[in-house]
Every structure is written in C-alpha cells, then in structure tokens.
C-alpha cells in the first residue's frame, strides 16, 4: 500500500511525502521492487497535481 501526503508549504511550494508499507527492511530485493513500482507512483502524483 502506498500513501501519498501533499503538504502545502506556501503558495508556490509543496512537500510530497510518499510512504510504502508491506516491504521488509531486510529484503535484498527492495531497490528493484521500488523501482518497478515507481511508474505507478509517478502517474498517481501527476493525477494528484493536475486535479
């Protein structure tokens, strides 16, 4: 599960915090799993920013 938090800093700035659950810290495949999922996160962020 991915949680995206958009926090407005001021009228021209925003902090985007992305939290992903379900990954184990000792999993050696974490980098490849995260890279494989990044496209979905990018599309989600684009949709959040557009709307």
PDB file of N, CA, C, O and CB in Angstrom:
ATOM      1  N   UNK A   1       0.839  -1.165   0.000  1.00  0.00           N
ATOM      2  CA  UNK A   1       0.000   0.000   0.000  1.00  0.00           C
ATOM      3  C   UNK A   1       0.890   1.235   0.000  1.00  0.00           C
ATOM      4  O   UNK A   1       1.886   1.297   0.720  1.00  0.00           O
ATOM      5  CB  UNK A   1      -0.958  -0.006   1.207  1.00  0.00           C
ATOM      6  N   UNK A   2       0.522   2.206  -0.807  1.00  0.00           N
ATOM      7  CA  UNK A   2       1.267   3.452  -0.895  1.00  0.00           C
ATOM      8  C   UNK A   2       0.369   4.585  -0.419  1.00  0.00           C
ATOM      9  O   UNK A   2      -0.786   4.698  -0.831  1.00  0.00           O
ATOM     10  CB  UNK A   2       1.773   3.707  -2.346  1.00  0.00           C
ATOM     11  N   UNK A   3       0.919   5.419   0.451  1.00  0.00           N
ATOM     12  CA  UNK A   3       0.222   6.594   0.933  1.00  0.00           C
ATOM     13  C   UNK A   3       0.982   7.815   0.460  1.00  0.00           C
ATOM     14  O   UNK A   3       2.195   7.915   0.648  1.00  0.00           O
ATOM     15  CB  UNK A   3       0.083   6.580   2.480  1.00  0.00           C
ATOM     16  N   UNK A   4       0.267   8.743  -0.157  1.00  0.00           N
ATOM     17  CA  UNK A   4       0.884   9.974  -0.635  1.00  0.00           C
ATOM     18  C   UNK A   4       0.272  11.132   0.131  1.00  0.00           C
ATOM     19  O   UNK A   4      -0.947  11.303   0.148  1.00  0.00           O
ATOM     20  CB  UNK A   4       0.694  10.153  -2.177  1.00  0.00           C
ATOM     21  N   UNK A   5       1.130  11.930   0.770  1.00  0.00           N
ATOM     22  CA  UNK A   5       0.689  13.090   1.530  1.00  0.00           C
ATOM     23  C   UNK A   5       1.217  14.342   0.838  1.00  0.00           C
ATOM     24  O   UNK A   5       2.424  14.487   0.648  1.00  0.00           O
ATOM     25  CB  UNK A   5       1.175  13.017   3.013  1.00  0.00           C
ATOM     26  N   UNK A   6       0.324  15.236   0.464  1.00  0.00           N
ATOM     27  CA  UNK A   6       0.694  16.508  -0.151  1.00  0.00           C
ATOM     28  C   UNK A   6       0.525  17.598   0.890  1.00  0.00           C
ATOM     29  O   UNK A   6      -0.573  17.811   1.404  1.00  0.00           O
ATOM     30  CB  UNK A   6      -0.166  16.805  -1.423  1.00  0.00           C
ATOM     31  N   UNK A   7       1.621  18.293   1.200  1.00  0.00           N
ATOM     32  CA  UNK A   7       1.576  19.343   2.220  1.00  0.00           C
ATOM     33  C   UNK A   7       1.999  20.669   1.600  1.00  0.00           C
ATOM     34  O   UNK A   7       3.128  20.811   1.131  1.00  0.00           O
ATOM     35  CB  UNK A   7       2.488  18.988   3.429  1.00  0.00           C
ATOM     36  N   UNK A   8       1.097  21.625   1.602  1.00  0.00           N
ATOM     37  CA  UNK A   8       1.408  22.931   1.038  1.00  0.00           C
ATOM     38  C   UNK A   8       2.299  23.706   2.002  1.00  0.00           C
ATOM     39  O   UNK A   8       1.951  23.894   3.167  1.00  0.00           O
ATOM     40  CB  UNK A   8       0.114  23.721   0.735  1.00  0.00           C
ATOM     41  N   UNK A   9       3.437  24.150   1.513  1.00  0.00           N
ATOM     42  CA  UNK A   9       4.363  24.942   2.319  1.00  0.00           C
ATOM     43  C   UNK A   9       3.992  26.413   2.214  1.00  0.00           C
ATOM     44  O   UNK A   9       3.884  27.117   3.218  1.00  0.00           O
ATOM     45  CB  UNK A   9       5.830  24.714   1.868  1.00  0.00           C
ATOM     46  N   UNK A  10       3.799  26.861   0.990  1.00  0.00           N
ATOM     47  CA  UNK A  10       3.314  28.204   0.716  1.00  0.00           C
ATOM     48  C   UNK A  10       2.622  28.166  -0.642  1.00  0.00           C
ATOM     49  O   UNK A  10       2.399  27.088  -1.194  1.00  0.00           O
ATOM     50  CB  UNK A  10       4.481  29.262   0.743  1.00  0.00           C
ATOM     51  N   UNK A  11       2.285  29.322  -1.179  1.00  0.00           N
ATOM     52  CA  UNK A  11       1.521  29.367  -2.431  1.00  0.00           C
ATOM     53  C   UNK A  11       2.278  28.764  -3.614  1.00  0.00           C
ATOM     54  O   UNK A  11       1.661  28.381  -4.608  1.00  0.00           O
ATOM     55  CB  UNK A  11       1.149  30.797  -2.752  1.00  0.00           C
ATOM     56  N   UNK A  12       3.603  28.677  -3.518  1.00  0.00           N
ATOM     57  CA  UNK A  12       4.402  28.189  -4.643  1.00  0.00           C
ATOM     58  C   UNK A  12       5.151  26.897  -4.350  1.00  0.00           C
ATOM     59  O   UNK A  12       5.874  26.405  -5.216  1.00  0.00           O
ATOM     60  CB  UNK A  12       5.380  29.238  -5.052  1.00  0.00           C
ATOM     61  N   UNK A  13       5.003  26.337  -3.160  1.00  0.00           N
ATOM     62  CA  UNK A  13       5.787  25.163  -2.775  1.00  0.00           C
ATOM     63  C   UNK A  13       4.925  24.096  -2.117  1.00  0.00           C
ATOM     64  O   UNK A  13       3.936  24.394  -1.448  1.00  0.00           O
ATOM     65  CB  UNK A  13       6.909  25.566  -1.835  1.00  0.00           C
ATOM     66  N   UNK A  14       5.323  22.847  -2.323  1.00  0.00           N
ATOM     67  CA  UNK A  14       4.600  21.730  -1.744  1.00  0.00           C
ATOM     68  C   UNK A  14       5.590  20.626  -1.392  1.00  0.00           C
ATOM     69  O   UNK A  14       6.549  20.387  -2.126  1.00  0.00           O
ATOM     70  CB  UNK A  14       3.510  21.211  -2.713  1.00  0.00           C
ATOM     71  N   UNK A  15       5.355  19.959  -0.275  1.00  0.00           N
ATOM     72  CA  UNK A  15       6.138  18.792   0.112  1.00  0.00           C
ATOM     73  C   UNK A  15       5.306  17.573  -0.244  1.00  0.00           C
ATOM     74  O   UNK A  15       4.131  17.484   0.113  1.00  0.00           O
ATOM     75  CB  UNK A  15       6.514  18.813   1.647  1.00  0.00           C
ATOM     76  N   UNK A  16       5.921  16.634  -0.950  1.00  0.00           N
ATOM     77  CA  UNK A  16       5.251  15.388  -1.318  1.00  0.00           C
ATOM     78  C   UNK A  16       5.925  14.272  -0.532  1.00  0.00           C
ATOM     79  O   UNK A  16       7.104  13.981  -0.736  1.00  0.00           O
ATOM     80  CB  UNK A  16       5.316  15.121  -2.878  1.00  0.00           C
ATOM     81  N   UNK A  17       5.172  13.653   0.364  1.00  0.00           N
ATOM     82  CA  UNK A  17       5.686  12.553   1.186  1.00  0.00           C
ATOM     83  C   UNK A  17       5.047  11.260   0.698  1.00  0.00           C
ATOM     84  O   UNK A  17       3.823  11.151   0.616  1.00  0.00           O
ATOM     85  CB  UNK A  17       5.392  12.786   2.713  1.00  0.00           C
ATOM     86  N   UNK A  18       5.880  10.292   0.379  1.00  0.00           N
ATOM     87  CA  UNK A  18       5.415   9.017  -0.140  1.00  0.00           C
ATOM     88  C   UNK A  18       5.830   7.918   0.828  1.00  0.00           C
ATOM     89  O   UNK A  18       7.020   7.741   1.089  1.00  0.00           O
ATOM     90  CB  UNK A  18       5.979   8.751  -1.565  1.00  0.00           C
ATOM     91  N   UNK A  19       4.859   7.174   1.366  1.00  0.00           N
ATOM     92  CA  UNK A  19       5.138   6.084   2.293  1.00  0.00           C
ATOM     93  C   UNK A  19       4.600   4.788   1.703  1.00  0.00           C
ATOM     94  O   UNK A  19       3.464   4.723   1.232  1.00  0.00           O
ATOM     95  CB  UNK A  19       4.512   6.361   3.690  1.00  0.00           C
ATOM     96  N   UNK A  20       5.431   3.768   1.740  1.00  0.00           N
ATOM     97  CA  UNK A  20       5.014   2.476   1.215  1.00  0.00           C
ATOM     98  C   UNK A  20       5.127   1.430   2.311  1.00  0.00           C
ATOM     99  O   UNK A  20       6.174   1.292   2.943  1.00  0.00           O
ATOM    100  CB  UNK A  20       5.861   2.076  -0.015  1.00  0.00           C
ATOM    101  N   UNK A  21       4.044   0.696   2.532  1.00  0.00           N
ATOM    102  CA  UNK A  21       4.066  -0.364   3.534  1.00  0.00           C
ATOM    103  C   UNK A  21       4.124  -1.713   2.835  1.00  0.00           C
ATOM    104  O   UNK A  21       3.875  -1.805   1.633  1.00  0.00           O
ATOM    105  CB  UNK A  21       2.829  -0.280   4.462  1.00  0.00           C
ATOM    106  N   UNK A  22       4.446  -2.736   3.570  1.00  0.00           N
ATOM    107  CA  UNK A  22       4.470  -4.079   3.011  1.00  0.00           C
ATOM    108  C   UNK A  22       5.848  -4.562   2.595  1.00  0.00           C
ATOM    109  O   UNK A  22       6.004  -5.709   2.176  1.00  0.00           O
ATOM    110  CB  UNK A  22       3.570  -4.136   1.847  1.00  0.00           C
ATOM    111  N   UNK A  23       6.851  -3.698   2.705  1.00  0.00           N
ATOM    112  CA  UNK A  23       8.218  -4.117   2.383  1.00  0.00           C
ATOM    113  C   UNK A  23       8.952  -4.446   3.676  1.00  0.00           C
ATOM    114  O   UNK A  23       8.763  -3.790   4.700  1.00  0.00           O
ATOM    115  CB  UNK A  23       8.975  -3.009   1.585  1.00  0.00           C
ATOM    116  N   UNK A  24       9.782  -5.463   3.610  1.00  0.00           N
ATOM    117  CA  UNK A  24      10.571  -5.852   4.780  1.00  0.00           C
ATOM    118  C   UNK A  24      11.956  -5.223   4.669  1.00  0.00           C
ATOM    119  O   UNK A  24      12.578  -5.264   3.607  1.00  0.00           O
ATOM    120  CB  UNK A  24      10.674  -7.408   4.902  1.00  0.00           C
ATOM    121  N   UNK A  25      12.435  -4.645   5.757  1.00  0.00           N
ATOM    122  CA  UNK A  25      13.707  -3.936   5.751  1.00  0.00           C
ATOM    123  C   UNK A  25      14.885  -4.821   5.357  1.00  0.00           C
ATOM    124  O   UNK A  25      15.867  -4.325   4.804  1.00  0.00           O
ATOM    125  CB  UNK A  25      13.958  -3.343   7.101  1.00  0.00           C
ATOM    126  N   UNK A  26      14.804  -6.108   5.629  1.00  0.00           N
ATOM    127  CA  UNK A  26      15.935  -6.995   5.319  1.00  0.00           C
ATOM    128  C   UNK A  26      15.811  -7.677   3.952  1.00  0.00           C
ATOM    129  O   UNK A  26      16.606  -8.561   3.632  1.00  0.00           O
ATOM    130  CB  UNK A  26      16.062  -8.053   6.395  1.00  0.00           C
ATOM    131  N   UNK A  27      14.831  -7.279   3.150  1.00  0.00           N
ATOM    132  CA  UNK A  27      14.629  -7.860   1.826  1.00  0.00           C
ATOM    133  C   UNK A  27      15.662  -7.284   0.854  1.00  0.00           C
ATOM    134  O   UNK A  27      15.651  -6.079   0.601  1.00  0.00           O
ATOM    135  CB  UNK A  27      13.181  -7.590   1.317  1.00  0.00           C
ATOM    136  N   UNK A  28      16.558  -8.119   0.301  1.00  0.00           N
ATOM    137  CA  UNK A  28      17.577  -7.610  -0.621  1.00  0.00           C
ATOM    138  C   UNK A  28      16.995  -7.122  -1.948  1.00  0.00           C
ATOM    139  O   UNK A  28      17.698  -6.475  -2.724  1.00  0.00           O
ATOM    140  CB  UNK A  28      18.602  -8.685  -0.889  1.00  0.00           C
ATOM    141  N   UNK A  29      15.746  -7.416  -2.214  1.00  0.00           N
ATOM    142  CA  UNK A  29      15.103  -7.018  -3.466  1.00  0.00           C
ATOM    143  C   UNK A  29      14.360  -5.677  -3.368  1.00  0.00           C
ATOM    144  O   UNK A  29      13.705  -5.267  -4.326  1.00  0.00           O
ATOM    145  CB  UNK A  29      14.140  -8.096  -3.899  1.00  0.00           C
ATOM    146  N   UNK A  30      14.456  -4.999  -2.231  1.00  0.00           N
ATOM    147  CA  UNK A  30      13.729  -3.743  -2.043  1.00  0.00           C
ATOM    148  C   UNK A  30      14.016  -2.737  -3.166  1.00  0.00           C
ATOM    149  O   UNK A  30      13.069  -2.189  -3.729  1.00  0.00           O
ATOM    150  CB  UNK A  30      14.093  -3.130  -0.694  1.00  0.00           C
ATOM    151  N   UNK A  31      15.274  -2.475  -3.512  1.00  0.00           N
ATOM    152  CA  UNK A  31      15.508  -1.479  -4.578  1.00  0.00           C
ATOM    153  C   UNK A  31      14.804  -1.829  -5.890  1.00  0.00           C
ATOM    154  O   UNK A  31      14.182  -0.964  -6.507  1.00  0.00           O
ATOM    155  CB  UNK A  31      17.001  -1.340  -4.836  1.00  0.00           C
ATOM    156  N   UNK A  32      14.894  -3.069  -6.314  1.00  0.00           N
ATOM    157  CA  UNK A  32      14.257  -3.431  -7.582  1.00  0.00           C
ATOM    158  C   UNK A  32      12.733  -3.402  -7.475  1.00  0.00           C
ATOM    159  O   UNK A  32      12.056  -3.049  -8.440  1.00  0.00           O
ATOM    160  CB  UNK A  32      14.720  -4.820  -8.029  1.00  0.00           C
ATOM    161  N   UNK A  33      12.188  -3.765  -6.319  1.00  0.00           N
ATOM    162  CA  UNK A  33      10.733  -3.697  -6.126  1.00  0.00           C
ATOM    163  C   UNK A  33      10.253  -2.248  -6.170  1.00  0.00           C
ATOM    164  O   UNK A  33       9.221  -1.956  -6.774  1.00  0.00           O
ATOM    165  CB  UNK A  33      10.331  -4.351  -4.782  1.00  0.00           C
ATOM    166  N   UNK A  34      10.994  -1.341  -5.535  1.00  0.00           N
ATOM    167  CA  UNK A  34      10.603   0.065  -5.523  1.00  0.00           C
ATOM    168  C   UNK A  34      10.729   0.681  -6.908  1.00  0.00           C
ATOM    169  O   UNK A  34       9.868   1.457  -7.323  1.00  0.00           O
ATOM    170  CB  UNK A  34      11.451   0.845  -4.525  1.00  0.00           C
ATOM    171  N   UNK A  35      11.780   0.344  -7.617  1.00  0.00           N
ATOM    172  CA  UNK A  35      11.963   0.867  -8.973  1.00  0.00           C
ATOM    173  C   UNK A  35      10.853   0.362  -9.883  1.00  0.00           C
ATOM    174  O   UNK A  35      10.359   1.105 -10.731  1.00  0.00           O
ATOM    175  CB  UNK A  35      13.342   0.463  -9.535  1.00  0.00           C
ATOM    176  N   UNK A  36      10.457  -0.896  -9.713  1.00  0.00           N
ATOM    177  CA  UNK A  36       9.381  -1.459 -10.518  1.00  0.00           C
ATOM    178  C   UNK A  36       8.041  -0.794 -10.278  1.00  0.00           C
ATOM    179  O   UNK A  36       7.177  -0.812 -11.154  1.00  0.00           O
ATOM    180  CB  UNK A  36       9.261  -2.916 -10.248  1.00  0.00           C
ATOM    181  N   UNK A  37       7.855  -0.208  -9.108  1.00  0.00           N
ATOM    182  CA  UNK A  37       6.579   0.428  -8.756  1.00  0.00           C
ATOM    183  C   UNK A  37       6.583   1.927  -9.000  1.00  0.00           C
ATOM    184  O   UNK A  37       5.539   2.570  -8.884  1.00  0.00           O
ATOM    185  CB  UNK A  37       6.250   0.159  -7.308  1.00  0.00           C
ATOM    186  N   UNK A  38       7.731   2.497  -9.335  1.00  0.00           N
ATOM    187  CA  UNK A  38       7.808   3.950  -9.426  1.00  0.00           C
ATOM    188  C   UNK A  38       6.920   4.545 -10.505  1.00  0.00           C
ATOM    189  O   UNK A  38       6.435   5.666 -10.348  1.00  0.00           O
ATOM    190  CB  UNK A  38       9.213   4.357  -9.672  1.00  0.00           C
ATOM    191  N   UNK A  39       6.695   3.825 -11.593  1.00  0.00           N
ATOM    192  CA  UNK A  39       5.850   4.356 -12.656  1.00  0.00           C
ATOM    193  C   UNK A  39       4.428   4.605 -12.153  1.00  0.00           C
ATOM    194  O   UNK A  39       3.829   5.627 -12.484  1.00  0.00           O
ATOM    195  CB  UNK A  39       5.830   3.396 -13.850  1.00  0.00           C
ATOM    196  N   UNK A  40       3.890   3.698 -11.371  1.00  0.00           N
ATOM    197  CA  UNK A  40       2.552   3.891 -10.813  1.00  0.00           C
ATOM    198  C   UNK A  40       2.492   5.091  -9.891  1.00  0.00           C
ATOM    199  O   UNK A  40       1.512   5.837  -9.891  1.00  0.00           O
ATOM    200  CB  UNK A  40       2.111   2.652 -10.066  1.00  0.00           C
ATOM    201  N   UNK A  41       3.539   5.275  -9.107  1.00  0.00           N
ATOM    202  CA  UNK A  41       3.583   6.430  -8.197  1.00  0.00           C
ATOM    203  C   UNK A  41       3.660   7.728  -8.986  1.00  0.00           C
ATOM    204  O   UNK A  41       3.021   8.716  -8.623  1.00  0.00           O
ATOM    205  CB  UNK A  41       4.786   6.322  -7.233  1.00  0.00           C
ATOM    206  N   UNK A  42       4.436   7.733 -10.058  1.00  0.00           N
ATOM    207  CA  UNK A  42       4.558   8.935 -10.885  1.00  0.00           C
ATOM    208  C   UNK A  42       3.211   9.295 -11.496  1.00  0.00           C
ATOM    209  O   UNK A  42       2.828  10.465 -11.498  1.00  0.00           O
ATOM    210  CB  UNK A  42       5.611   8.731 -11.993  1.00  0.00           C
ATOM    211  N   UNK A  43       2.483   8.305 -12.017  1.00  0.00           N
ATOM    212  CA  UNK A  43       1.169   8.572 -12.592  1.00  0.00           C
ATOM    213  C   UNK A  43       0.189   9.066 -11.528  1.00  0.00           C
ATOM    214  O   UNK A  43      -0.624   9.950 -11.795  1.00  0.00           O
ATOM    215  CB  UNK A  43       0.621   7.313 -13.270  1.00  0.00           C
ATOM    216  N   UNK A  44       0.265   8.504 -10.335  1.00  0.00           N
ATOM    217  CA  UNK A  44      -0.608   8.927  -9.243  1.00  0.00           C
ATOM    218  C   UNK A  44      -0.307  10.368  -8.862  1.00  0.00           C
ATOM    219  O   UNK A  44      -1.223  11.164  -8.650  1.00  0.00           O
ATOM    220  CB  UNK A  44      -0.444   8.003  -8.022  1.00  0.00           C
ATOM    221  N   UNK A  45       0.983  10.707  -8.773  1.00  0.00           N
ATOM    222  CA  UNK A  45       1.368  12.075  -8.430  1.00  0.00           C
ATOM    223  C   UNK A  45       0.922  13.055  -9.518  1.00  0.00           C
ATOM    224  O   UNK A  45       0.444  14.147  -9.211  1.00  0.00           O
ATOM    225  CB  UNK A  45       2.891  12.168  -8.221  1.00  0.00           C
ATOM    226  N   UNK A  46       1.074  12.679 -10.753  1.00  0.00           N
ATOM    227  CA  UNK A  46       0.621  13.555 -11.838  1.00  0.00           C
ATOM    228  C   UNK A  46      -0.879  13.824 -11.709  1.00  0.00           C
ATOM    229  O   UNK A  46      -1.327  14.961 -11.855  1.00  0.00           O
ATOM    230  CB  UNK A  46       0.939  12.925 -13.219  1.00  0.00           C
ATOM    231  N   UNK A  47      -1.643  12.778 -11.437  1.00  0.00           N
ATOM    232  CA  UNK A  47      -3.090  12.930 -11.296  1.00  0.00           C
ATOM    233  C   UNK A  47      -3.414  13.819 -10.095  1.00  0.00           C
ATOM    234  O   UNK A  47      -4.318  14.650 -10.174  1.00  0.00           O
ATOM    235  CB  UNK A  47      -3.771  11.550 -11.145  1.00  0.00           C
ATOM    236  N   UNK A  48      -2.693  13.658  -8.992  1.00  0.00           N
ATOM    237  CA  UNK A  48      -2.941  14.448  -7.782  1.00  0.00           C
ATOM    238  C   UNK A  48      -2.608  15.919  -8.022  1.00  0.00           C
ATOM    239  O   UNK A  48      -3.298  16.806  -7.519  1.00  0.00           O
ATOM    240  CB  UNK A  48      -2.113  13.901  -6.600  1.00  0.00           C
ATOM    241  N   UNK A  49      -1.568  16.171  -8.780  1.00  0.00           N
ATOM    242  CA  UNK A  49      -1.154  17.560  -9.022  1.00  0.00           C
ATOM    243  C   UNK A  49      -2.091  18.225 -10.028  1.00  0.00           C
ATOM    244  O   UNK A  49      -2.386  19.413  -9.900  1.00  0.00           O
ATOM    245  CB  UNK A  49       0.309  17.614  -9.534  1.00  0.00           C
ATOM    246  N   UNK A  50      -2.551  17.491 -11.007  1.00  0.00           N
ATOM    247  CA  UNK A  50      -3.428  18.062 -12.023  1.00  0.00           C
ATOM    248  C   UNK A  50      -4.780  18.424 -11.440  1.00  0.00           C
ATOM    249  O   UNK A  50      -5.338  19.470 -11.774  1.00  0.00           O
ATOM    250  CB  UNK A  50      -3.603  17.093 -13.180  1.00  0.00           C
ATOM    251  N   UNK A  51      -5.312  17.583 -10.581  1.00  0.00           N
ATOM    252  CA  UNK A  51      -6.657  17.825 -10.043  1.00  0.00           C
ATOM    253  C   UNK A  51      -6.537  18.653  -8.834  1.00  0.00           C
ATOM    254  O   UNK A  51      -7.545  18.984  -8.209  1.00  0.00           O
ATOM    255  CB  UNK A  51      -7.398  16.529  -9.726  1.00  0.00           C
TER     256      UNK A  51
END
